XYZ file of C-alpha atoms in Angstrom:
754
model
C -30.233 82.060 261.119
C -28.242 80.062 263.693
C -24.719 81.006 264.831
C -22.992 78.656 262.408
C -24.968 79.969 259.456
C -24.180 83.534 260.401
C -20.437 82.882 260.509
C -20.383 81.012 257.227
C -22.515 83.712 255.637
C -20.165 86.357 256.960
C -17.216 84.672 255.237
C -19.073 84.478 251.932
C -20.162 88.112 252.001
C -16.646 89.245 252.777
C -15.327 86.930 250.119
C -17.283 88.976 247.581
C -14.365 91.377 247.911
C -11.739 88.690 247.165
C -9.819 89.634 244.012
C -12.001 92.680 243.434
C -11.786 94.584 240.164
C -9.264 97.402 240.170
C -11.175 99.635 237.747
C -12.844 101.881 240.294
C -9.658 102.074 242.368
C -7.607 103.029 239.338
C -9.635 106.160 238.710
C -9.265 107.191 242.361
C -5.532 106.554 242.506
C -4.796 108.434 239.302
C -1.054 107.834 239.138
C -1.264 104.086 239.742
C -2.641 101.583 237.263
C -3.736 97.949 237.268
C -1.344 95.179 236.325
C -1.684 93.714 232.849
C -0.319 90.547 231.263
C 2.264 92.724 229.506
C 3.854 93.466 232.886
C 4.754 89.820 233.551
C 7.888 89.506 231.421
C 9.761 92.411 232.985
C 8.889 91.507 236.593
C 12.099 90.770 238.459
C 12.820 88.227 241.175
C 15.727 87.791 243.583
C 17.265 84.321 243.378
C 20.466 82.555 244.476
C 21.160 85.018 247.296
C 24.291 84.311 249.356
C 26.638 85.963 251.822
C 30.438 85.854 251.816
C 32.378 83.860 254.402
C 33.478 87.029 256.239
C 29.961 88.524 256.167
C 31.056 91.680 254.308
C 29.519 90.922 250.904
C 26.094 89.918 249.613
C 25.210 88.711 246.117
C 22.071 87.713 244.259
C 20.697 87.289 240.757
C 18.139 89.832 239.569
C 16.099 87.909 237.004
C 13.122 89.064 234.943
C 10.620 86.431 233.839
C 11.753 87.085 230.283
C 14.875 89.108 229.573
C 18.493 89.578 230.559
C 19.370 88.713 234.146
C 22.042 90.460 236.243
C 24.293 89.431 239.071
C 24.397 92.088 241.803
C 27.155 92.178 244.426
C 26.878 94.562 247.380
C 29.282 95.518 250.153
C 27.246 95.398 253.375
C 29.512 97.924 255.088
C 29.919 100.593 252.406
C 26.800 99.897 250.256
C 29.057 99.788 247.175
C 27.310 97.826 244.409
C 28.747 95.969 241.401
C 26.536 94.609 238.633
C 27.011 92.453 235.533
C 24.652 90.821 233.017
C 24.615 87.004 233.182
C 22.433 86.278 230.129
C 18.906 85.453 229.058
C 16.534 84.166 231.756
C 13.403 83.516 229.693
C 11.469 80.421 228.737
C 13.438 77.210 228.072
C 16.626 78.588 229.632
C 18.312 77.755 232.925
C 20.507 80.807 233.437
C 19.528 81.097 237.112
C 20.660 77.575 237.873
C 23.569 77.635 235.435
C 24.957 80.913 236.786
C 26.028 79.174 240.017
C 27.303 82.432 241.594
C 29.779 81.990 244.443
C 32.178 83.997 246.555
C 35.750 82.786 246.851
C 36.522 81.584 250.378
C 38.784 84.586 251.048
C 35.994 86.962 249.935
C 38.229 88.517 247.290
C 36.199 87.521 244.213
C 32.742 86.558 243.002
C 32.642 83.906 240.284
C 29.689 83.033 238.045
C 28.613 81.596 234.688
C 27.277 83.902 231.944
C 24.663 82.434 229.588
C 24.163 83.556 225.976
C 21.988 86.627 225.443
C 18.568 86.501 223.826
C 19.960 88.110 220.674
C 22.758 85.526 220.429
C 20.274 82.674 220.795
C 17.949 84.103 218.136
C 20.818 84.730 215.726
C 22.126 81.161 216.086
C 18.653 79.736 215.412
C 18.182 81.956 212.387
C 21.557 81.000 210.934
C 20.974 77.298 211.805
C 24.321 77.047 213.504
C 25.734 73.606 214.245
C 25.964 72.631 217.898
C 29.657 73.436 218.283
C 29.133 76.789 216.529
C 26.247 77.904 218.775
C 26.903 80.548 221.443
C 28.266 78.955 224.618
C 28.401 79.938 228.256
C 31.185 82.103 229.618
C 32.884 82.472 232.976
C 32.737 85.754 234.852
C 35.361 86.541 237.517
C 34.631 89.716 239.472
C 37.286 91.340 241.635
C 35.670 92.717 244.785
C 38.400 95.320 245.167
C 37.104 97.384 242.236
C 34.291 95.419 240.534
C 36.346 94.697 237.413
C 35.263 91.651 235.417
C 37.342 89.044 233.620
C 35.275 87.109 231.063
C 36.429 83.731 229.732
C 34.776 82.388 226.574
C 33.277 78.911 226.058
C 33.252 77.561 229.624
C 31.247 74.489 230.684
C 31.711 74.685 234.447
C 33.930 75.988 237.222
C 34.875 75.069 240.785
C 36.384 76.844 243.783
C 38.017 75.263 246.835
C 35.437 75.015 249.641
C 37.767 76.139 252.434
C 40.501 78.084 250.657
C 40.807 81.117 248.418
C 43.186 82.106 245.669
C 42.241 79.677 242.886
C 39.527 78.822 240.404
C 39.452 75.885 237.978
C 37.232 75.690 234.924
C 36.474 73.264 232.123
C 36.143 74.685 228.623
C 34.098 73.621 225.629
C 35.883 71.811 222.828
C 37.162 74.281 220.221
C 34.640 74.769 217.374
C 35.345 72.698 214.304
C 36.476 74.619 211.231
C 33.851 75.170 208.565
C 34.361 72.884 205.570
C 35.186 74.335 202.187
C 32.426 74.894 199.640
C 33.661 72.071 197.396
C 33.569 69.624 200.305
C 30.077 70.786 201.194
C 28.830 70.275 197.650
C 30.418 66.846 197.486
C 28.810 65.880 200.762
C 25.420 67.114 199.573
C 25.694 64.964 196.425
C 26.584 61.939 198.527
C 23.631 62.560 200.812
C 21.281 62.786 197.814
C 22.622 59.503 196.497
C 21.951 57.853 199.841
C 18.429 59.261 199.956
C 17.625 57.781 196.552
C 18.469 54.326 197.859
C 15.854 54.575 200.582
C 12.746 52.959 199.108
C 10.135 53.392 201.792
C 9.666 55.576 204.820
C 8.834 52.550 206.879
C 12.146 50.883 206.057
C 13.963 54.128 206.801
C 12.301 54.362 210.195
C 13.063 50.723 210.916
C 16.725 51.178 209.985
C 16.961 54.223 212.234
C 15.457 52.346 215.165
C 17.888 49.475 214.706
C 20.759 51.928 214.412
C 19.766 53.604 217.676
C 19.386 50.262 219.402
C 22.833 49.179 218.258
C 24.329 52.517 219.276
C 22.979 52.112 222.799
C 24.579 48.702 223.092
C 27.955 49.772 221.754
C 30.327 51.108 224.336
C 30.924 54.801 223.974
C 33.954 56.597 225.287
C 33.704 60.322 225.818
C 36.713 62.579 225.422
C 37.880 65.538 227.466
C 38.259 69.213 226.647
C 40.697 71.988 227.644
C 40.910 72.698 231.354
C 42.368 75.724 233.146
C 43.706 76.396 236.640
C 43.762 80.146 237.303
C 45.302 82.162 240.104
C 42.731 84.709 241.244
C 45.441 86.946 242.677
C 47.952 86.899 239.815
C 45.662 86.104 236.884
C 48.122 83.463 235.650
C 46.755 80.287 234.069
C 47.874 76.687 233.609
C 46.157 74.783 230.787
C 45.609 71.018 230.636
C 44.204 69.089 227.674
C 41.519 66.389 227.362
C 40.115 66.763 230.885
C 36.824 65.041 231.738
C 36.220 65.855 235.404
C 37.936 67.711 238.231
C 37.742 68.719 241.887
C 39.673 70.570 244.561
C 40.259 69.145 247.980
C 38.371 71.296 250.483
C 41.550 72.915 251.777
C 42.620 73.739 248.202
C 45.986 71.990 248.570
C 45.286 69.593 245.709
C 43.464 69.834 242.404
C 42.528 66.421 240.988
C 41.425 65.786 237.425
C 40.791 62.929 235.000
C 41.943 62.758 231.385
C 40.298 61.041 228.400
C 42.212 61.581 225.151
C 41.114 60.550 221.657
C 44.547 60.970 220.060
C 46.727 59.810 222.969
C 44.667 57.227 224.893
C 47.718 56.120 226.858
C 47.531 59.469 228.727
C 44.076 58.626 230.085
C 44.131 58.645 233.861
C 43.853 60.454 237.168
C 46.218 63.357 237.884
C 46.909 65.723 240.763
C 48.536 69.117 241.053
C 49.305 71.295 244.062
C 48.233 74.800 242.964
C 51.177 77.198 242.979
C 53.690 74.549 244.036
C 54.577 72.206 241.235
C 53.808 70.318 238.050
C 50.952 67.905 237.507
C 51.575 64.338 238.691
C 49.960 61.173 237.254
C 48.379 59.030 239.986
C 47.158 56.294 237.644
C 47.223 56.124 233.842
C 46.149 53.774 231.074
C 43.492 53.733 228.362
C 40.045 53.675 229.890
C 37.329 55.537 231.775
C 37.878 57.106 235.215
C 34.824 58.115 237.222
C 32.712 58.143 240.430
C 35.357 59.563 242.695
C 34.807 60.493 246.316
C 36.863 61.409 249.383
C 36.515 60.590 253.051
C 35.418 63.317 255.486
C 38.972 64.254 256.523
C 40.100 64.071 252.882
C 42.947 61.698 253.550
C 41.730 59.161 250.953
C 40.334 59.302 247.440
C 38.415 56.416 245.846
C 37.520 56.125 242.163
C 36.492 53.602 239.503
C 38.257 52.702 236.294
C 37.980 50.035 233.593
C 41.631 50.423 232.497
C 42.419 46.817 233.496
C 39.690 45.424 231.243
C 39.253 48.093 228.594
C 39.818 45.831 225.595
C 37.031 43.418 226.609
C 33.658 43.388 224.827
C 31.962 44.704 227.974
C 33.844 46.916 230.394
C 34.256 45.825 234.005
C 35.411 48.290 236.632
C 37.807 48.065 239.546
C 37.925 50.356 242.562
C 41.227 52.173 243.011
C 42.280 54.476 245.813
C 44.830 57.148 246.590
C 46.104 58.154 250.001
C 46.550 61.909 249.769
C 50.210 62.822 249.426
C 51.398 59.461 248.119
C 53.027 59.208 244.693
C 50.582 56.770 243.087
C 47.085 55.342 243.399
C 46.685 51.601 243.991
C 44.114 48.864 243.428
C 41.750 48.535 246.395
C 38.841 46.330 245.316
C 38.504 44.018 242.308
C 36.388 41.019 241.336
C 39.628 39.247 240.403
C 41.656 39.853 243.580
C 39.355 40.699 246.509
C 38.576 37.668 248.722
C 34.864 36.880 249.033
C 33.847 38.860 245.941
C 30.803 37.133 244.338
C 31.630 35.122 241.246
C 30.287 36.511 237.975
C 30.005 40.060 239.357
C 32.174 43.185 239.295
C 32.265 46.679 240.744
C 29.691 48.800 238.892
C 29.957 52.355 237.624
C 26.161 52.743 237.989
C 26.415 53.320 241.729
C 28.146 56.028 243.750
C 31.011 55.474 246.170
C 30.954 56.613 249.804
C 33.160 56.399 252.883
C 32.101 56.110 256.487
C 32.993 59.246 258.438
C 36.150 57.686 259.862
C 37.183 56.395 256.417
C 37.364 52.770 257.573
C 34.444 51.452 255.512
C 33.829 51.912 251.780
C 30.365 51.458 250.230
C 29.923 50.755 246.514
C 27.696 48.851 244.110
C 28.377 45.598 242.278
C 26.647 44.149 239.237
C 26.594 41.021 237.102
C 29.266 40.939 234.403
C 27.516 40.968 230.992
C 27.761 37.833 228.895
C 30.077 38.136 225.857
C 28.173 39.050 222.694
C 27.685 36.248 220.208
C 28.642 37.009 216.642
C 25.634 36.896 214.314
C 25.495 35.893 210.688
C 24.473 38.369 207.996
C 21.091 36.617 207.745
C 20.487 37.050 211.483
C 21.524 40.707 211.335
C 19.056 41.384 208.517
C 16.212 39.447 210.124
C 13.619 41.815 211.605
C 13.336 41.728 215.384
C 9.832 41.683 216.867
C 9.202 43.971 219.832
C 6.635 43.328 222.533
C 5.240 45.087 225.583
C 4.404 42.187 227.888
C 1.821 42.890 230.598
C 0.867 40.665 233.507
C -1.847 41.145 236.106
C 0.629 40.400 238.884
C 3.321 42.875 237.779
C 4.634 44.945 240.711
C 4.050 48.208 238.823
C 1.680 49.239 235.988
C 3.236 48.927 232.535
C 3.601 52.700 231.872
C 5.447 53.052 235.173
C 7.628 50.070 234.290
C 8.689 51.870 231.109
C 9.619 54.939 233.122
C 11.633 52.770 235.515
C 13.328 50.646 232.840
C 16.706 52.412 232.911
C 16.714 52.495 236.703
C 16.084 48.735 236.819
C 18.799 48.057 234.221
C 21.273 50.150 236.200
C 20.359 48.681 239.588
C 23.345 47.507 241.610
C 23.811 45.523 244.811
C 25.286 47.731 247.525
C 28.335 46.236 249.225
C 30.992 47.324 251.717
C 34.705 46.819 252.163
C 36.306 47.066 255.616
C 39.837 48.393 255.249
C 40.940 47.289 258.717
C 39.948 43.623 258.406
C 40.227 43.631 254.596
C 36.810 41.981 254.285
C 34.142 42.332 251.608
C 30.421 42.044 252.472
C 27.527 42.135 250.024
C 24.548 43.848 251.697
C 21.843 44.071 249.001
C 20.217 41.475 246.769
C 16.891 40.718 245.039
C 15.140 40.367 248.405
C 16.399 43.707 249.769
C 17.599 45.794 246.811
C 18.073 49.225 248.435
C 20.553 49.687 251.312
C 22.188 52.722 252.907
C 25.095 52.937 255.351
C 25.105 54.972 258.556
C 27.535 57.859 258.668
C 29.830 56.060 261.105
C 29.714 52.843 259.071
C 28.574 50.738 262.028
C 25.085 49.973 260.758
C 23.259 49.623 257.440
C 19.581 50.380 256.920
C 17.054 49.248 254.319
C 13.451 49.956 253.357
C 11.913 47.409 251.002
C 8.822 48.528 249.062
C 8.658 45.555 246.685
C 6.167 43.405 248.649
C 3.675 46.306 248.524
C 4.218 47.981 245.152
C 0.720 47.172 243.874
C -0.741 49.099 246.828
C 1.006 52.368 245.926
C -1.658 53.465 243.433
C -4.598 53.086 245.819
C -3.349 52.913 249.420
C 0.025 54.648 249.650
C 3.580 53.444 250.185
C 4.404 50.668 252.643
C 7.835 49.261 253.503
C 9.481 46.411 255.353
C 12.247 48.002 257.423
C 15.536 46.232 258.179
C 18.859 46.912 259.840
C 21.904 45.079 258.523
C 25.208 44.426 260.243
C 27.820 45.640 257.726
C 30.445 43.347 259.242
C 28.674 40.146 258.209
C 25.507 41.114 256.298
C 23.173 39.719 258.981
C 19.687 41.207 258.647
C 17.194 42.037 261.372
C 13.578 42.871 260.555
C 12.575 46.022 262.430
C 8.996 46.439 261.217
C 6.800 44.915 258.515
C 4.435 46.898 256.306
C 5.211 50.291 257.794
C 3.330 53.170 256.169
C 5.738 55.781 254.715
C 8.752 53.910 256.077
C 11.317 54.878 258.718
C 14.656 56.650 259.180
C 18.022 55.855 260.723
C 19.374 58.057 263.526
C 22.565 59.946 262.565
C 24.946 57.658 264.459
C 23.136 54.467 263.518
C 22.007 53.474 267.026
C 18.268 53.752 266.441
C 15.546 53.530 263.806
C 12.574 55.874 264.201
C 9.206 56.364 262.518
C 5.773 57.966 262.860
C 2.777 55.619 262.959
C -0.799 55.785 264.227
C -0.350 59.339 265.560
C 2.781 58.587 267.588
C 6.572 58.432 267.313
C 8.383 55.120 267.751
C 12.075 54.376 268.288
C 13.742 50.994 267.748
C 16.905 50.301 269.759
C 19.146 48.331 267.389
C 21.388 46.888 270.102
C 18.520 45.862 272.405
C 16.170 44.898 269.531
C 13.252 46.628 271.265
C 10.751 49.271 270.124
C 9.201 52.025 272.227
C 6.257 54.337 271.648
C 7.929 57.486 272.940
C 4.954 59.876 272.707
C 1.949 57.700 273.583
C 1.834 58.759 277.241
C 2.048 62.495 276.560
C -1.114 64.610 276.695
C -0.622 66.482 273.402
C -1.094 65.415 269.806
C 1.864 64.771 267.531
C -0.166 64.147 264.355
C -1.103 67.049 262.090
C -4.373 68.371 263.519
C -5.288 70.104 260.249
C -4.594 67.054 258.052
C -7.207 67.154 255.287
C -6.353 64.388 252.828
C -7.765 60.814 252.764
C -4.634 59.229 254.218
C -3.224 58.735 257.720
C -2.023 62.091 259.085
C 1.672 62.824 259.141
C 3.447 63.996 262.245
C 4.708 67.534 262.710
C 8.211 66.152 262.257
C 11.405 66.275 264.263
C 14.056 68.946 264.817
C 16.743 66.252 264.839
C 18.863 64.238 267.260
C 21.251 65.536 269.875
C 24.941 64.611 269.739
C 25.701 60.899 269.903
C 22.034 59.957 269.281
C 21.493 60.982 272.917
C 17.884 62.104 272.471
C 15.370 62.939 269.774
C 13.731 66.380 269.448
C 10.091 66.026 268.385
C 7.609 68.718 267.304
C 4.015 68.963 268.444
C 1.870 71.687 266.907
C 3.576 74.364 269.005
C 6.489 73.160 271.154
C 9.579 70.963 270.883
C 10.035 67.899 273.110
C 13.297 66.256 274.065
C 12.690 62.536 274.582
C 15.124 59.729 275.365
C 15.182 56.884 272.815
C 13.388 54.596 275.272
C 10.637 57.186 275.821
C 11.847 58.249 279.265
C 12.347 61.743 280.654
C 10.170 63.649 278.156
C 10.422 67.410 278.546
C 9.553 70.463 276.487
C 12.717 72.376 275.705
C 10.433 75.340 274.904
C 8.826 75.033 278.356
C 5.252 75.051 277.015
C 5.714 78.659 275.907
C 4.588 77.833 272.399
C 1.183 76.329 273.242
C 0.486 79.024 275.830
C 1.102 81.794 273.278
C -0.075 80.116 270.037
C 3.525 80.044 268.803
C 4.981 77.157 266.791
C 8.749 76.686 267.037
C 10.743 75.027 264.267
C 14.515 74.508 264.364
C 16.757 76.308 261.834
C 20.029 74.582 260.919
C 22.414 77.424 260.127
C 25.442 75.193 259.529
C 24.784 72.998 256.449
C 27.424 70.497 257.625
C 25.869 70.020 261.060
C 24.130 66.656 261.476
C 23.245 66.641 265.181
C 22.318 69.305 267.747
C 24.618 70.288 270.601
C 22.321 70.514 273.682
C 24.555 73.152 275.272
C 24.605 75.569 272.331
C 21.999 78.227 271.520
C 19.778 77.286 268.578
C 17.589 79.418 266.342
C 13.860 78.828 265.814
C 11.636 79.902 262.956
C 8.476 80.961 264.768
C 4.854 81.380 263.647
C 1.894 82.756 265.583
C -0.700 80.160 264.552
C -3.565 82.535 265.349
C -2.405 85.667 263.497
C 0.191 84.155 261.096
C 2.796 86.660 262.322
C 6.276 85.205 261.883
C 9.789 85.707 263.130
C 12.654 84.206 265.110
C 13.264 83.029 268.682
C 16.350 81.603 270.376
C 16.688 78.796 272.941
C 18.845 75.767 273.831
C 18.089 72.125 274.563
C 19.612 72.190 278.051
C 18.224 74.610 280.608
C 14.836 75.816 281.772
C 14.727 79.373 280.465
C 11.847 80.416 278.223
C 12.555 80.930 274.523
C 13.962 84.399 273.827
C 12.159 86.528 271.247
C 14.465 88.053 268.646
C 12.067 89.329 265.990
C 8.319 88.960 265.326
C 6.178 90.888 262.837
C 3.093 90.573 260.631
C 5.392 89.502 257.814
C 6.817 86.390 256.237
C 10.552 85.773 256.668
C 12.672 83.606 254.415
C 15.066 80.952 255.704
C 18.139 82.817 256.983
C 21.655 82.154 255.693
C 24.610 82.734 258.010
C 28.117 83.849 257.056
C 30.510 81.016 257.882
C 33.013 83.122 259.848
C 30.882 86.014 261.099
C 27.734 86.523 263.161
C 25.944 87.917 260.125
C 22.704 86.703 258.545
C 20.734 87.468 255.405
C 17.014 86.759 255.005
C 14.035 87.976 252.993
C 11.012 89.772 254.448
C 7.637 90.077 252.731
C 3.871 90.272 252.933
C 1.159 90.268 250.298
C 1.832 93.957 249.641
C 5.577 93.955 250.440
C 8.090 92.598 247.938
C 10.485 89.954 249.386
C 13.565 92.153 249.512
C 16.581 90.958 251.493
C 17.762 92.172 254.874
C 21.031 91.688 256.765
C 21.378 91.398 260.520
C 23.582 90.121 263.293
C 22.443 87.105 265.313
C 20.333 89.274 267.620
C 18.086 90.562 264.782
C 17.942 93.891 266.615
C 18.740 96.294 263.769
C 18.102 94.614 260.397
C 19.498 96.461 257.385
C 17.609 96.391 254.087
C 20.072 95.404 251.345
C 17.915 95.142 248.193
C 15.214 97.398 246.782
C 13.366 95.516 244.050
C 10.104 96.347 245.784
C 10.230 99.690 243.986
C 8.955 97.943 240.840
C 5.547 97.807 242.594
C 5.282 101.591 242.860
C 3.390 102.247 239.581
C 0.730 99.606 240.258
C -2.467 99.196 242.197
C -2.016 96.357 244.625
C -4.099 95.255 247.584
C -4.053 94.055 251.175
C -4.547 90.598 252.663
C -6.415 89.920 255.916
C -7.074 86.782 257.944
C -10.690 85.742 258.499
C -12.147 83.069 260.807
C -15.185 81.036 259.792
C -16.817 77.656 260.337
C -17.025 74.856 257.815
C -20.388 73.243 257.006
C -19.774 70.658 259.748
C -18.834 73.270 262.348
C -15.045 73.004 262.037
C -13.296 76.329 262.802
C -11.272 77.393 259.771
C -9.306 80.377 258.542
C -9.252 82.042 255.154
C -7.444 84.921 253.459
C -9.478 87.934 252.384
C -7.743 90.159 249.811
C -9.124 93.657 249.238
C -8.070 96.237 246.637
C -6.380 99.540 247.391
C -8.866 102.199 248.582
C -11.495 99.582 249.354
C -14.909 101.162 250.022
C -17.014 99.030 252.433
C -20.199 100.671 251.115
C -19.718 99.358 247.586
C -20.243 95.940 246.046
C -17.384 94.254 244.206
C -16.977 91.187 241.978
C -16.094 87.936 243.722
C -13.538 85.216 243.134
C -13.165 82.365 245.647
C -10.242 79.958 245.521
C -10.390 76.819 247.673
C -7.624 74.265 248.023
C -6.783 72.429 251.248
C -5.370 74.870 253.820
C -4.073 78.144 252.402
C -4.290 80.582 255.306
C -0.624 79.994 256.192
C 0.138 82.043 253.074
C -1.397 85.221 254.507
C 1.901 87.122 254.230
C 3.125 85.408 251.099
C 4.093 87.715 248.258
C 2.798 86.654 244.831
C 4.788 87.685 241.788
C 2.433 88.734 238.987
C 2.978 85.918 236.497
C 1.195 83.432 234.253
C 0.647 79.959 235.641
C -1.714 77.061 236.156
C -3.520 78.636 239.112
C -5.100 81.931 240.121
C -2.646 84.829 240.464
C -4.036 87.049 243.258
C -1.718 89.985 242.526
C -3.044 90.309 238.979
C -6.751 89.895 239.763
C -6.865 92.195 242.784
C -5.098 94.889 240.769
């Protein structure tokens, strides 16, 4: 047997232990038992973990796979714990997502949504409750001073100011309709029976229903608001508003904005503002209609929104874009197809596209769309005439017919992105049939587009290709950057450069100079994924980001991080080659979710992996300077992405391995003395588990590979065990991954090894 055969044979013999039966181990352990399928439902996970702004409090949801979930709030200084049930977390529910637990900005309260319990859901189904009579979500407001809970019934959603405490706003469900009297019910039943008798054939009934649905879709539908409450978290006092559709705080909490849509008093429809704790609500713009798609600039000095109030009585609504300068008495018309110079004839602002400001608030981006033709009145004969329906296929269609059906609504709602420059008061249409998708840089100085349409037929057999353009938002002038680029490109944060990965290298296009540079071609390391194992061109390892002002780009190789100028000059490893020398891969962690570029002078955190042993942890370094990366924490564990408290040097993160539950830990930025803050791993105590090990072997063609070997508790090397082998691309990176025992579409190692 040659060397290669021996190594491959070694892997296979050891793999005979993979997912070994737990029967023999169970008898030896005595107190511990194997997992069964019955254990799945009660197995709990930690989700939605977060830390308060001041770093003193930690919260998470404790959710079984089937059962009642809890919110748990813990004081990281005193270990005091508060707990409250948030509802059923089983199949076909979304209590984890719906709970949306958050701390108030002043760390005085935790706020969350409570879903109906399993018993409430079952009871409503059994009693065949109508939709408005079914159990609804509630709002939970927990005081962190003593853990007391205020529960508010029938709440759809809530919001807190992002950068201020003291207030919470929430939108309630419409009050349930009163049950009709028995006589009315009987009368209605008789009427329904009479209608049923008139229906001659099931086919005609189905046809009528289809036509009814089609007509309903075409008719304009106006939705109406529900009760809305502004509550003082400190005082507990509430202010109630009626018929509210949508709402938001400004980040600093100085203003609460909301829209009204009233069925009984349509003249009160509009946009309103109130300064919490200071005064009454003020109308910014009113009039019968719909008000939607609002957004604010970065500094929150301007608000933009859409409304059809000026054209509400027309057959088809058209929207205008209004704006409000924060603090002024009223909103005013900003952009309209009837008044804005240069606006394309036959088009109007569309409510199918979002609004966005440039960072400085000087440029507004929005979508426009063709104004629908007025509907022609049809005779009774035409209304009764059956309408044939066809699915028309063509060999040269850009997408297969089933995909076209999936995309139908998206195509119908497609808009042409346009911009308005407030300084020069000019309108520029950026998108059209030739280039339908456009995005604006954050500073508003450049627009960027990737056009897939010339290559759509290639998607199913050769991947996604794009023509890449930059567009001058001042005049709409387009410049082709690259044709038929595999996987497309990206725009640098400040809009100075376009960058992409192609043919194993990184390229940067200088928009001002109209030149491209291969910025990695002369370097003696690979930037394409060396373990790429799919029949497509390999991806790169990615980038950490750009430094401030698009000064340089930070590119990953397998181990280290390179700082490279946009023209490819002055390449240097900010990790000083320490990664490759020690088999360590460094990947940047963005702790501030609002940060878009990297300050080269500031310390940055790396998520670090030993590519040989799969040990993981954290290092610290900075872009500027020549010091080696500083080790903070490394262990034969897996660590979750850390979350930092906004106003404290405090982090939370999970730690796990195959045999260690991913409980959460808290630490300062040095990671020197992590503190364990959850203990759900104790649910493993009654069960036989196992241990995971890394094994090296060679593939049939001599390629060195790694695999995970999982052995049961009390493994005896002198015994033979059953074998299960699972092969799928590269899996060894999951050596320290914890697997919840659960049903699924793939092999569950925790269950089989037990």
